[in-house]
Short mmCIF file of N, CA and C in Angstrom, two decimals:
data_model
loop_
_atom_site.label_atom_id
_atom_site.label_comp_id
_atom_site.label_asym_id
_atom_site.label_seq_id
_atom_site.Cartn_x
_atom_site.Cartn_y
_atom_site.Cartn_z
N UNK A 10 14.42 -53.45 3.82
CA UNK A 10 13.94 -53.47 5.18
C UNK A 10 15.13 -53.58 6.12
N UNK A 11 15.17 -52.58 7.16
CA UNK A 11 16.24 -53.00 7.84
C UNK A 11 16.22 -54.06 9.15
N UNK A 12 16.86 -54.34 9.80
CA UNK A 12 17.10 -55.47 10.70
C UNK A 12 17.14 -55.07 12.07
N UNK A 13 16.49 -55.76 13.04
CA UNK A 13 16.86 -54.92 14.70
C UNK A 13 17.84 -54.99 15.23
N UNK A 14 18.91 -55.56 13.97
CA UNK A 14 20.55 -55.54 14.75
C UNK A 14 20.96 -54.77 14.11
N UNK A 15 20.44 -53.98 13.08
CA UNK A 15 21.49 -52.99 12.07
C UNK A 15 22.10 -51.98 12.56
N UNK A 16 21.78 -51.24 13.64
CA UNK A 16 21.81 -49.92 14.28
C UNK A 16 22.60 -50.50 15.72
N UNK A 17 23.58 -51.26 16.22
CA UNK A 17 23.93 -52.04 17.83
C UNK A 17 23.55 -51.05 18.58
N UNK A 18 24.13 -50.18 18.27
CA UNK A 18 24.22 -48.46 19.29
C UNK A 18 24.35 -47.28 18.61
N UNK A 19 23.09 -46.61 18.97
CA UNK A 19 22.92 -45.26 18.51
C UNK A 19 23.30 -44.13 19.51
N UNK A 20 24.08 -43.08 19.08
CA UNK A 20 23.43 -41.35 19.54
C UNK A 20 22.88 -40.79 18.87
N UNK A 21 21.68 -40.14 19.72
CA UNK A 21 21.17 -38.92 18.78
C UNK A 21 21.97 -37.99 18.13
N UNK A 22 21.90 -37.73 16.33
CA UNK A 22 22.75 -37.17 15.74
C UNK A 22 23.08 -35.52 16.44
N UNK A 23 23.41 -34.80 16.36
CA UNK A 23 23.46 -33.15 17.32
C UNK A 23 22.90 -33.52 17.84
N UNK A 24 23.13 -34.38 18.99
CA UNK A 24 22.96 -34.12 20.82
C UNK A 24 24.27 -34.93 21.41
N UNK A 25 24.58 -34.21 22.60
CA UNK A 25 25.47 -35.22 23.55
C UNK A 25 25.41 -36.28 24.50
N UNK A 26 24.01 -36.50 24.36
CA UNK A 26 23.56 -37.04 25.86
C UNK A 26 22.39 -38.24 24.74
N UNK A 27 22.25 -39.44 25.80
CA UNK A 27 21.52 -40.15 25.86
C UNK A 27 21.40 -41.00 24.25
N UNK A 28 21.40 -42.59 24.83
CA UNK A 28 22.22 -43.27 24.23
C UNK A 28 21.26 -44.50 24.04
N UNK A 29 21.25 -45.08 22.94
CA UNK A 29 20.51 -46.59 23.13
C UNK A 29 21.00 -47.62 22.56
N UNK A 30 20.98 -48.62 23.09
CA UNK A 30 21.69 -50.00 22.34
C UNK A 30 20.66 -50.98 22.02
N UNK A 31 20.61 -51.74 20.62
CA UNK A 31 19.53 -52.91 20.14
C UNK A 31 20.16 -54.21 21.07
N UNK A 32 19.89 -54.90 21.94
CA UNK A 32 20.34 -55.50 22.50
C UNK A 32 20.53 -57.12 22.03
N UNK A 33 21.25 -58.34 21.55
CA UNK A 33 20.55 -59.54 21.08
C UNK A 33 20.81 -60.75 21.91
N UNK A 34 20.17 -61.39 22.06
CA UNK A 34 19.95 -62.16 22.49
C UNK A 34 18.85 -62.31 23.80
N UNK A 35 18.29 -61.15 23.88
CA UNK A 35 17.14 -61.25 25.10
C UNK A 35 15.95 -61.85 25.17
N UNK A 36 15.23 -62.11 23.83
CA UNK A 36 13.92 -62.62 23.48
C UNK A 36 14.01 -63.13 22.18
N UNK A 37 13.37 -63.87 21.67
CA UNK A 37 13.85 -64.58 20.57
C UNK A 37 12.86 -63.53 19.46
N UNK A 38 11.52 -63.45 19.80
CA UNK A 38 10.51 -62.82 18.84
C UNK A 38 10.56 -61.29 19.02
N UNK A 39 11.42 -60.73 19.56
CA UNK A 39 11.02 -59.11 20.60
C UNK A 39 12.43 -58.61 19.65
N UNK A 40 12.69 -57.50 20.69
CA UNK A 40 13.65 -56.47 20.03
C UNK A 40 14.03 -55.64 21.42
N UNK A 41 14.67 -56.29 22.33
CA UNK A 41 15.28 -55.70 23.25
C UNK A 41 16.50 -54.19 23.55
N UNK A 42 15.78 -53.41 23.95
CA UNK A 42 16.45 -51.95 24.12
C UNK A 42 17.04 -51.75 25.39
N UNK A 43 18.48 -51.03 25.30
CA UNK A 43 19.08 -50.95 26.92
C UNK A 43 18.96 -48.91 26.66
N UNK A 44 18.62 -48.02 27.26
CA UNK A 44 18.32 -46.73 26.90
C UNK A 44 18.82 -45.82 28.47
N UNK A 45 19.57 -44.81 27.62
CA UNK A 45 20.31 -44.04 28.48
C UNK A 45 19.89 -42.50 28.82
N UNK A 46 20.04 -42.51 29.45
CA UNK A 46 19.08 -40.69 29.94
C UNK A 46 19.88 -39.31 30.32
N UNK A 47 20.54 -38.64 30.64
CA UNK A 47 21.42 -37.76 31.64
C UNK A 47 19.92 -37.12 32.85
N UNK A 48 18.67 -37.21 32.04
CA UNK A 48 17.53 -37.08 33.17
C UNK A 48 16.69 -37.31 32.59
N UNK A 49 15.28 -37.54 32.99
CA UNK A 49 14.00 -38.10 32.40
C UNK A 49 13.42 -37.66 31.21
N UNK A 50 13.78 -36.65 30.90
CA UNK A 50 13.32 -36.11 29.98
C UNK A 50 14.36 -36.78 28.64
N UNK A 51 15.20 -36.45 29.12
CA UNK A 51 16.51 -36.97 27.63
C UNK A 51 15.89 -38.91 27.76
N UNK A 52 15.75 -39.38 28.61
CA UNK A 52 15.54 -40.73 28.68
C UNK A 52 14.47 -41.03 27.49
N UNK A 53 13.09 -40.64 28.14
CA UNK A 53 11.96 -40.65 27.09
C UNK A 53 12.01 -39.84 25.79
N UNK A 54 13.23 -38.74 25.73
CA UNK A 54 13.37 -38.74 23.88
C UNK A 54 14.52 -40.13 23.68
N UNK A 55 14.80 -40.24 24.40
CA UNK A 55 15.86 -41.35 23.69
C UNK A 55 14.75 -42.42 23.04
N UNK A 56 14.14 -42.80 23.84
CA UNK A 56 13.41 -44.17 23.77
C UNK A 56 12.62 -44.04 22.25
N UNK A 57 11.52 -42.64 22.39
CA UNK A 57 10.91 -42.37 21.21
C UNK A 57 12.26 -42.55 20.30
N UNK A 58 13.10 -41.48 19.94
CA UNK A 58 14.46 -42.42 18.95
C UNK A 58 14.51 -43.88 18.76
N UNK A 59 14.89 -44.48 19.73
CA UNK A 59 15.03 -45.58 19.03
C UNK A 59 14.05 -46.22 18.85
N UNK A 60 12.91 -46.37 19.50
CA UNK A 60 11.56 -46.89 19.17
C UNK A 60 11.51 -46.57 17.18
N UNK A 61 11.60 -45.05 17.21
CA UNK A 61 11.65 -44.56 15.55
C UNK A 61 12.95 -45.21 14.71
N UNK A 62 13.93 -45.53 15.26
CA UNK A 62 14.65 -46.13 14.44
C UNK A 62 14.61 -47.62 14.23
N UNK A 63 13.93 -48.22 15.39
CA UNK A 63 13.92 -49.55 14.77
C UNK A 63 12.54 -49.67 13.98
N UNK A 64 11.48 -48.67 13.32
CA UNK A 64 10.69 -49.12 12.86
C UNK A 64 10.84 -48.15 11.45
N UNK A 65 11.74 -47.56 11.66
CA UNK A 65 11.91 -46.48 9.79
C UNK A 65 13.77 -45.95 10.23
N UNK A 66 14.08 -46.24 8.95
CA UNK A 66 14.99 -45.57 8.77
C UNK A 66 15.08 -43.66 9.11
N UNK A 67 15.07 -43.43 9.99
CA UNK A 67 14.45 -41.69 10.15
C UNK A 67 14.53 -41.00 9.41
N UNK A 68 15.97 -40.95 8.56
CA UNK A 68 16.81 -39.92 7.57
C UNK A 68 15.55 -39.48 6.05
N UNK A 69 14.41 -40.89 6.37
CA UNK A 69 13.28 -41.41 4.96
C UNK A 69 11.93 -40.46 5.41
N UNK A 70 11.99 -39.78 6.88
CA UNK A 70 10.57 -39.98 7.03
C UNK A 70 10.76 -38.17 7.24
N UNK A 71 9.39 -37.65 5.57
CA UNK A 71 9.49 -35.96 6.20
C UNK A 71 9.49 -35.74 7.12
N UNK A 72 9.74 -34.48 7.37
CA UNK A 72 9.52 -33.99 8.71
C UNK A 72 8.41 -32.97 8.33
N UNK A 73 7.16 -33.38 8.36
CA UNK A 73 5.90 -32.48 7.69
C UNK A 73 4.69 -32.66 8.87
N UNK A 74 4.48 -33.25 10.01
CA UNK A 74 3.25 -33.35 11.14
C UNK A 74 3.98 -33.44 12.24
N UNK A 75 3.63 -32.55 13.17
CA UNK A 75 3.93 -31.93 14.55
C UNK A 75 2.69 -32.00 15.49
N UNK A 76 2.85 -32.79 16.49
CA UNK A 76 1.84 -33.01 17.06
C UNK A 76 2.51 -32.59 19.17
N UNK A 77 1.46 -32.39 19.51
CA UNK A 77 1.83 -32.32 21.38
C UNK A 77 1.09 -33.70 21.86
N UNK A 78 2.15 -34.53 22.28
CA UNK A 78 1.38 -35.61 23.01
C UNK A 78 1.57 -35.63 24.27
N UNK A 79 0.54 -35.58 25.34
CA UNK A 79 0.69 -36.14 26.59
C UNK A 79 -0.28 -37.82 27.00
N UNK A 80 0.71 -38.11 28.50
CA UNK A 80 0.41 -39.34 28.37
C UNK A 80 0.53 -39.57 30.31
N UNK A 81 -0.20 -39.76 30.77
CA UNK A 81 0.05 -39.81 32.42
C UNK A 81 -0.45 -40.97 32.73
N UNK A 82 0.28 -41.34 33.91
CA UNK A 82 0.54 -43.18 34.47
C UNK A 82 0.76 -42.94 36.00
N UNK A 83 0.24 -43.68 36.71
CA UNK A 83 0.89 -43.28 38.17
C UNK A 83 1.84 -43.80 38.88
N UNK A 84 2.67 -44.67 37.73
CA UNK A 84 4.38 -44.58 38.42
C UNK A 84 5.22 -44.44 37.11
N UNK A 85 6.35 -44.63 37.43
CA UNK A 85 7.25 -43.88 36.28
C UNK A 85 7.43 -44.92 35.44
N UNK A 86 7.63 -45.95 35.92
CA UNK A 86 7.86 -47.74 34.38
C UNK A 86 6.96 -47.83 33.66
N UNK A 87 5.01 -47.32 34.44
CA UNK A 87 4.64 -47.50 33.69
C UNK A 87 3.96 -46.47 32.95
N UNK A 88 4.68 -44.53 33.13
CA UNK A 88 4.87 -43.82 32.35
C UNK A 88 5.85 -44.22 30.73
N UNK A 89 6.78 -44.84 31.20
CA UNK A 89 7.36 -45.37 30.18
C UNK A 89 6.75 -46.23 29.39
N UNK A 90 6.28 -46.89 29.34
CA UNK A 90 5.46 -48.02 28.94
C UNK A 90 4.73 -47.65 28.35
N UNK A 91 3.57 -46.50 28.75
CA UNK A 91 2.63 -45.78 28.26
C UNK A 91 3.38 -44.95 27.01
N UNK A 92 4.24 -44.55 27.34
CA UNK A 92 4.85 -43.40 26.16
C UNK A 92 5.05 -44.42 24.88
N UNK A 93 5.68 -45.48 25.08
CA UNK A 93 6.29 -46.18 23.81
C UNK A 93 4.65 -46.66 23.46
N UNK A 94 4.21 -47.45 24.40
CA UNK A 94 2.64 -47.94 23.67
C UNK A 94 2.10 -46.39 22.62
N UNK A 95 1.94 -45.61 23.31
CA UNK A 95 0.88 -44.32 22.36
C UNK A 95 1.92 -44.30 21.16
N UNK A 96 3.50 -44.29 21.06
CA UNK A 96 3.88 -43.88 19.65
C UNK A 96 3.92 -45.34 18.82
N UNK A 97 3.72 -46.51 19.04
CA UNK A 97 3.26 -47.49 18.22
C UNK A 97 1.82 -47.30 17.96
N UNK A 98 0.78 -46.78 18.87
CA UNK A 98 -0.56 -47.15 18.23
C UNK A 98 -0.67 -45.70 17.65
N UNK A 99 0.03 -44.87 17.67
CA UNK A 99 0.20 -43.54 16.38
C UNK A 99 0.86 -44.25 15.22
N UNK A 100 1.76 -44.92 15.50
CA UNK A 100 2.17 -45.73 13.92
C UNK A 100 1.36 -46.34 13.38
N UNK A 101 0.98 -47.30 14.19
CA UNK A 101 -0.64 -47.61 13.51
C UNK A 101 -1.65 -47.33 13.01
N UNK A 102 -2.57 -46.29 13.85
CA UNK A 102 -3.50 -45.62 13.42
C UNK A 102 -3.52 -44.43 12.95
N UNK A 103 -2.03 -43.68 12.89
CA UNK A 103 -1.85 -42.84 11.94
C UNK A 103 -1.34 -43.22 10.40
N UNK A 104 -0.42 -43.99 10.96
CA UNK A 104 0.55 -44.75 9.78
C UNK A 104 1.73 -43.09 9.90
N UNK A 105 1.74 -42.66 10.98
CA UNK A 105 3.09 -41.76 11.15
C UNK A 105 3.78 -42.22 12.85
N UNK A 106 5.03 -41.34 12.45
CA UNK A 106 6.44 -41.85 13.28
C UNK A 106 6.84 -40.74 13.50
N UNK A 107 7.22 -40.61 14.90
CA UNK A 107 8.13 -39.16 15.28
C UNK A 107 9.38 -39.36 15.47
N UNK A 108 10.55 -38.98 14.72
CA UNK A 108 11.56 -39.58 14.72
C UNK A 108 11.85 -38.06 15.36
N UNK A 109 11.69 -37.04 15.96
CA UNK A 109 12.25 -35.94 16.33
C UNK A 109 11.48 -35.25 17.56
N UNK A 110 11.63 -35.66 18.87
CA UNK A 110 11.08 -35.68 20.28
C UNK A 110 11.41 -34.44 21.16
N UNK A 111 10.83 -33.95 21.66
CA UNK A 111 11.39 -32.63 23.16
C UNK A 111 9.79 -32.92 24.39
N UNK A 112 10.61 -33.97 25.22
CA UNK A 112 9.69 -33.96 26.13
C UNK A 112 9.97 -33.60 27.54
N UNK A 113 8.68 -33.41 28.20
CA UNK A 113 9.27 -33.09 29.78
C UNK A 113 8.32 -34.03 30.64
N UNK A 114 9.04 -34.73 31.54
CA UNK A 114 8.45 -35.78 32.48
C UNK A 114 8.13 -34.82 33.45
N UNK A 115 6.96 -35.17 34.08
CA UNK A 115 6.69 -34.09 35.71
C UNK A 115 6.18 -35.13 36.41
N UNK A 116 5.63 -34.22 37.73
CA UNK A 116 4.97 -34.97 38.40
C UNK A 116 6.00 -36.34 39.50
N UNK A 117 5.34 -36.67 40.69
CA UNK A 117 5.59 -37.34 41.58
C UNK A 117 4.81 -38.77 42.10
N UNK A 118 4.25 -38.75 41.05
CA UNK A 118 2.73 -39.72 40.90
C UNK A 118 2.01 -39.55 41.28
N UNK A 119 0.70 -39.27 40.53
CA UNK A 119 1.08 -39.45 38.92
C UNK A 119 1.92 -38.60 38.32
N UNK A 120 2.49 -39.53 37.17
CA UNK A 120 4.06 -38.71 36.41
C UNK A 120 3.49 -38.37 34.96
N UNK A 121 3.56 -37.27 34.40
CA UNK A 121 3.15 -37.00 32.83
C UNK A 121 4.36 -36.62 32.14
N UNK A 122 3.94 -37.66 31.07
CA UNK A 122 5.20 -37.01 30.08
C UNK A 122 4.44 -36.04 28.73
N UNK A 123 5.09 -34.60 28.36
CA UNK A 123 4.53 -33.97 27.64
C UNK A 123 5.57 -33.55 26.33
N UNK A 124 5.06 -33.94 25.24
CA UNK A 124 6.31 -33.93 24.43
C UNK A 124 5.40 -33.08 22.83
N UNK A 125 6.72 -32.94 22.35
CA UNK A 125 6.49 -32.11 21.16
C UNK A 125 6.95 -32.92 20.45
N UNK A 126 5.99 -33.36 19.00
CA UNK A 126 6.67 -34.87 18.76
C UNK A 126 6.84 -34.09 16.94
N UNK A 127 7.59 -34.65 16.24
CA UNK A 127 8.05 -34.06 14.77
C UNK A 127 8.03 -35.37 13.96
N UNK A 128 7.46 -35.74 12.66
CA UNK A 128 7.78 -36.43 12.02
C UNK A 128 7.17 -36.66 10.64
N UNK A 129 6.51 -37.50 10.21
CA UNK A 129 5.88 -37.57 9.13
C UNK A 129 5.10 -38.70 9.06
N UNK A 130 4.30 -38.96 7.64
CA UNK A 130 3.70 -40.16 7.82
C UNK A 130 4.60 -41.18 7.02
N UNK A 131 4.46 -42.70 7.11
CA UNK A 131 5.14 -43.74 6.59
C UNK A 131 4.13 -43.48 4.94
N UNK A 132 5.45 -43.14 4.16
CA UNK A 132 5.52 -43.06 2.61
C UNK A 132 5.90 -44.06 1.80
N UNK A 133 4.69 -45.00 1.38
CA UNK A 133 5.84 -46.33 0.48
C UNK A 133 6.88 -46.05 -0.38
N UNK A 134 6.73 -44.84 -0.69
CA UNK A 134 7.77 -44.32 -1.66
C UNK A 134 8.95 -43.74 -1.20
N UNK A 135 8.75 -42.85 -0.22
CA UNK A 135 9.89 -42.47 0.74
C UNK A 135 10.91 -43.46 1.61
N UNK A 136 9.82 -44.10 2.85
CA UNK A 136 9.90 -44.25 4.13
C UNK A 136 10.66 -45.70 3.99
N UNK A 137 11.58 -45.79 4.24
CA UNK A 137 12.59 -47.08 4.35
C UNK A 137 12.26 -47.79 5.56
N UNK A 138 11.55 -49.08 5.43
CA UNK A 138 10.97 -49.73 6.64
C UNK A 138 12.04 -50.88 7.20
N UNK A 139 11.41 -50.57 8.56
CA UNK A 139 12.25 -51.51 9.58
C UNK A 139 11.29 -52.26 10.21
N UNK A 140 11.61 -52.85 11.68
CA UNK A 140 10.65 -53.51 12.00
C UNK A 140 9.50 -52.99 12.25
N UNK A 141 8.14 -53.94 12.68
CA UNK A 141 7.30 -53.51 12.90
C UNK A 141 6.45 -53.83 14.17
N UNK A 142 6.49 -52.75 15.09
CA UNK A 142 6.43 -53.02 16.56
C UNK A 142 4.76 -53.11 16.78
N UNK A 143 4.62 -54.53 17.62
CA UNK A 143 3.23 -54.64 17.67
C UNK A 143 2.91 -54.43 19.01
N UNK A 144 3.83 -54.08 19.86
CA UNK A 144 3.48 -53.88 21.91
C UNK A 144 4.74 -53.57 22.41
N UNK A 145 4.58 -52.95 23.56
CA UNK A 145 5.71 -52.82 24.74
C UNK A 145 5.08 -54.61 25.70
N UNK A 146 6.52 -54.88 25.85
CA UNK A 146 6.12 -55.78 26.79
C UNK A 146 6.89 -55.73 27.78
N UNK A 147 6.08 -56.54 29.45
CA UNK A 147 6.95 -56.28 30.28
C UNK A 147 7.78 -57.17 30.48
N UNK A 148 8.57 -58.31 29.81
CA UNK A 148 9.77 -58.81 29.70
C UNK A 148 10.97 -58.13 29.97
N UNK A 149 11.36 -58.26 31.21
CA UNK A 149 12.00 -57.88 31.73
C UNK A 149 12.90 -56.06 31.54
N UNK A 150 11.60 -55.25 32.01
CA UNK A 150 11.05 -54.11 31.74
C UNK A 150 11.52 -53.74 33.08
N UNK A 151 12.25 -52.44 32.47
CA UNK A 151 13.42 -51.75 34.35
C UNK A 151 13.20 -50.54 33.43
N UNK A 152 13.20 -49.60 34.35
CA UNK A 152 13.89 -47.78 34.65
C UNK A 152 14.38 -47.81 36.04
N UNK A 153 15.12 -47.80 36.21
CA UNK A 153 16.25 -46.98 37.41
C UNK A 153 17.18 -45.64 37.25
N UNK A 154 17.28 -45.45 38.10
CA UNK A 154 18.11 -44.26 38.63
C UNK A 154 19.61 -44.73 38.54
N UNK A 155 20.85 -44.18 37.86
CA UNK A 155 21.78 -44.81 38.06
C UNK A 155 22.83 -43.18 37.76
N UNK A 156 23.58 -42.92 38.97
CA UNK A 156 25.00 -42.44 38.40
C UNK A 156 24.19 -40.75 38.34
N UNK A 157 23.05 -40.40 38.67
CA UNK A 157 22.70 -39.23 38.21
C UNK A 157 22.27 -39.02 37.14
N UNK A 158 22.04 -40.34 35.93
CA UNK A 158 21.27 -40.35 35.32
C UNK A 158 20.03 -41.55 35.11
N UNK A 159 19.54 -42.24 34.15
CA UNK A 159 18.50 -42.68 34.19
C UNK A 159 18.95 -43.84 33.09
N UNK A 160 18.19 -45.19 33.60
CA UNK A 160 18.33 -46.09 32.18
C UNK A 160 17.58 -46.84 32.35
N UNK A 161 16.63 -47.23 31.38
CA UNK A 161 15.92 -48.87 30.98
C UNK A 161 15.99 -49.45 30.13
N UNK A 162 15.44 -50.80 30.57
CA UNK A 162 15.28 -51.73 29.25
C UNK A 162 13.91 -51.74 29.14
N UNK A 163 13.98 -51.93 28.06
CA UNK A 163 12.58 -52.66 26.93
C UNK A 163 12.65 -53.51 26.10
N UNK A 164 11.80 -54.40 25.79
CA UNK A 164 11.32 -55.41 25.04
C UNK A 164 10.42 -54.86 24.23
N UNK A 165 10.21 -54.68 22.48
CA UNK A 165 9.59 -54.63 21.94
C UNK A 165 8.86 -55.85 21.17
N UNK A 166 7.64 -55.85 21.08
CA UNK A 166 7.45 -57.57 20.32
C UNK A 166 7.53 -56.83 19.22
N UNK A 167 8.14 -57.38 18.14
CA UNK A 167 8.04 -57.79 17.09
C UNK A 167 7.38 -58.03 15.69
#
């Protein structure tokens, strides 16, 4: 099983852009994320990433179910919010993980995010498990605008 400190800072493997760090010391029971964007769209695949890496090793999980998810909120934090909630209660009630994301944020509020999501289902035999995320919480929960690109934090419980 891996650990929510194993990974400090990830890039997406072939991509240049958008960046996430496991953060420690923010919550004692959670799993705090600092997540980097070049624009909204790279932001919310980042997040799905690391959301997928702190709960499976990715490199474990086929890449065999392709799904289109949309998800609309009428401001953008809690578009975000919404996005990470739907791919935990797909881990759940699918028992699959999209470790491989292409989404596009629209909208002016309400904001939709529409993504093409790639992954597989969690394989006891395959799927190398990490933590296991039971909520987005809003513990000290930000998206801003910064520099021309985009960054938040998240708190995952645990």
């Amino acid at each position: 099983m891996l650990s929510p400190g194993a990974a400090p800072e990830q890039s997406r493997p072939g991509n240049q852009v958008g960046r996430y760090t496991f953060l420690e010391d923010v919550a004692l029971a959670d799993c705090a994320i600092e997540l980097e964007g070049r624009d909204l769209d790279d932001l919310f695949e980042t997040a799905a990433a690391a959301l997928a890496a702190l709960m499976v090793e990715p490199a474990t999980v086929s890449q065999t179910v392709e799904r289109t998810l949309t998800v609309t909120a009428p401001e953008l934090d809690l578009l975000l919010y919404d996005w990470l909630s739907e791919l935990i209660y797909r881990k759940d009630r699918d028992r699959e993980v999209f470790t491989r994301v292409q989404a596009r944020v629209t909208g002016a509020g309400p904001f939709q995010v529409r993504a093409e999501a790639r992954g597989g289902p969690i394989d006891p035999a395959r799927t190398l498990l990490g933590a296991d995320p039971k909520a987005v919480t809003l513990h000290q929960f930000a998206v801003v605008r910064v520099n021309g690109g985009w960054r938040a934090r998240v708190v995952i419980d645990v």
